[in-house]
Every structure is written in structure tokens, then in C-alpha cells.
Amino acid sequence: MIGRTRSPEFAFNATTEPKVHGPTRNPYDLGRSVGGSSGGAGALVASRALAVAHATDGGGSIRIPASLCGIVGLKPTRERIPVGPGQWEGLHGMAHDFVLCRTLRDCAAMLDVLHGPAPGEKYVIPPPARPPRRGGRRRPGAASGSAGRRTPGRARPVDPEVRAATERVAVALAGRATRSRQASPRSTTSSSTGRSWSGS
């Protein structure tokens, strides 16, 4: 299925409100934004008109609509998805093509299908160590985390609302983590899988 969706002028906006067509409505709440610049694609996927829709991302044009529409968006590694021969490097290599979709499984499947160099590509990166769909079937390893109470740098107090939200997330993650503790802004706790996170 091929169709043209809405985008802000020149695709340089975090909302999708082109003057010719007016604002694109969020299917979950018509009074709210779908974000941008791939807001038309996000609205179609969120409304289940399409399973996946093409999108590009330089400064958030996949990720912003995904977060506002409750769908899945990924900005792939540079040159993971081919752009075709002679295609200019959008935003000096910062803009990447991919899709918006409804599930992580769809996202992994599209990454499997689309990744790899096309004829005439200027740059080539190694393929993933394992297909994304297989990686999604692995059981997550033990994780650990830390949540800080002060901001980095000048050690200013964290806004109470932000602090409360961070602590709720830390409590929720603690059920999955092998270890959770309060930490300074500079510290993180690495897990056995090499992952770390910090609530600072």
C-alpha cells in the first residue's frame, strides 16, 4: 500500500501542522499533537490504517511521533538502512530512514528486511551480530540500576516532580533488577550483560 502522508513544511518541525492541510490529529485524542516531522505516518500507524509507515529522523522525526502516538519508533545506526545510489546525506549524515510501527516485533522484522548496503552506497557497516528478530527472543539478563537525587554538574536539587517520577520508575525497575541503590550523579552500576542505567 502506497500513500502520501502529511509532514510539516520542509520536514523541519516537531509538529505536523502544514499550512495547506492544517494540523494532523492524534487518533487517541483529536485535541493533541502527533509530533513531527513524520506525524502523518505516526497517525496512520496509531490508527491502524497501516502496520508500518516510512519515516525519517534527523533530530527526532521518528522518535517524537512514536512517543506521542504510543507506537514504536527507532532511529537506526547510520548506514544501517540503505538510502540508494546518489542520495545526499541528509543533515550531513544525521538523518536516517526507517519506519514507524505498532510493535517491537514489527520493528525487528523491518530491520531484518531493510538493513544492508544497496548498490552504489558510499558507506557500508557490518551486519548485526545476530538478526534483530532472533535477538528479541532472548531472555533479558540480570540488570542493575541506580537512581540519583541530584543533577550532575553543580549538584542542584532535582525538581520534586521529576524526582518523584524517577523514584517511581526505580521502584518499578527494582523488581527486574538484581541490585538497585541510591547513587551519585556520576555513578552507574553495570550489569553482567554490560548494560547500565542511571536515574540522575
XYZ file of N, CA and C in Angstrom, residues 12 14 17 24-25 56 59 80 87 92 99-100 107 124 127 134 136 143 154 175 191 194:
66
model
N 10.898 20.202 8.771
C 11.732 20.804 9.816
C 10.868 21.338 10.941
N 8.807 19.909 14.861
C 8.460 18.819 15.779
C 6.958 18.614 15.876
N 1.750 20.364 11.255
C 0.660 21.320 11.061
C 0.904 22.142 9.789
N -2.429 17.747 11.837
C -2.726 16.315 11.825
C -3.156 15.920 13.231
N -4.261 15.213 13.339
C -4.851 14.894 14.643
C -4.330 13.571 15.191
N 11.570 9.328 8.453
C 12.983 9.669 8.543
C 13.207 10.431 9.843
N 16.492 14.857 13.902
C 16.515 15.363 15.268
C 15.363 14.850 16.104
N 22.786 1.858 8.445
C 22.172 0.542 8.650
C 21.097 0.297 7.589
N 22.006 9.326 -3.329
C 21.225 10.050 -2.329
C 22.149 10.897 -1.470
N 23.824 16.145 6.816
C 25.236 15.756 6.926
C 25.412 14.397 7.592
N 11.151 3.145 9.704
C 9.696 3.059 9.716
C 9.159 3.373 11.105
N 7.875 3.655 11.161
C 7.095 3.658 12.395
C 6.213 2.421 12.352
N 9.101 -3.937 14.386
C 10.301 -3.121 14.223
C 11.508 -4.010 13.899
N 29.486 1.413 4.040
C 28.938 0.107 4.414
C 29.364 -0.176 5.851
N 27.088 -6.149 9.261
C 25.729 -6.558 9.657
C 25.672 -6.801 11.152
N 15.844 -12.542 16.059
C 16.361 -13.553 16.982
C 16.768 -12.911 18.294
N 15.434 -10.457 19.759
C 14.254 -10.142 20.544
C 13.700 -11.324 21.302
N 19.841 -7.307 35.444
C 20.171 -5.899 35.295
C 20.277 -5.270 36.673
N 26.622 21.132 38.874
C 26.640 21.970 40.070
C 25.857 21.360 41.239
N 12.039 -4.464 40.675
C 11.505 -5.820 40.606
C 12.198 -6.662 39.564
N 25.744 -4.127 34.767
C 25.182 -5.454 34.969
C 26.098 -6.512 34.362
N 26.585 -6.120 30.707
C 27.283 -4.960 30.179
C 26.408 -3.726 30.052
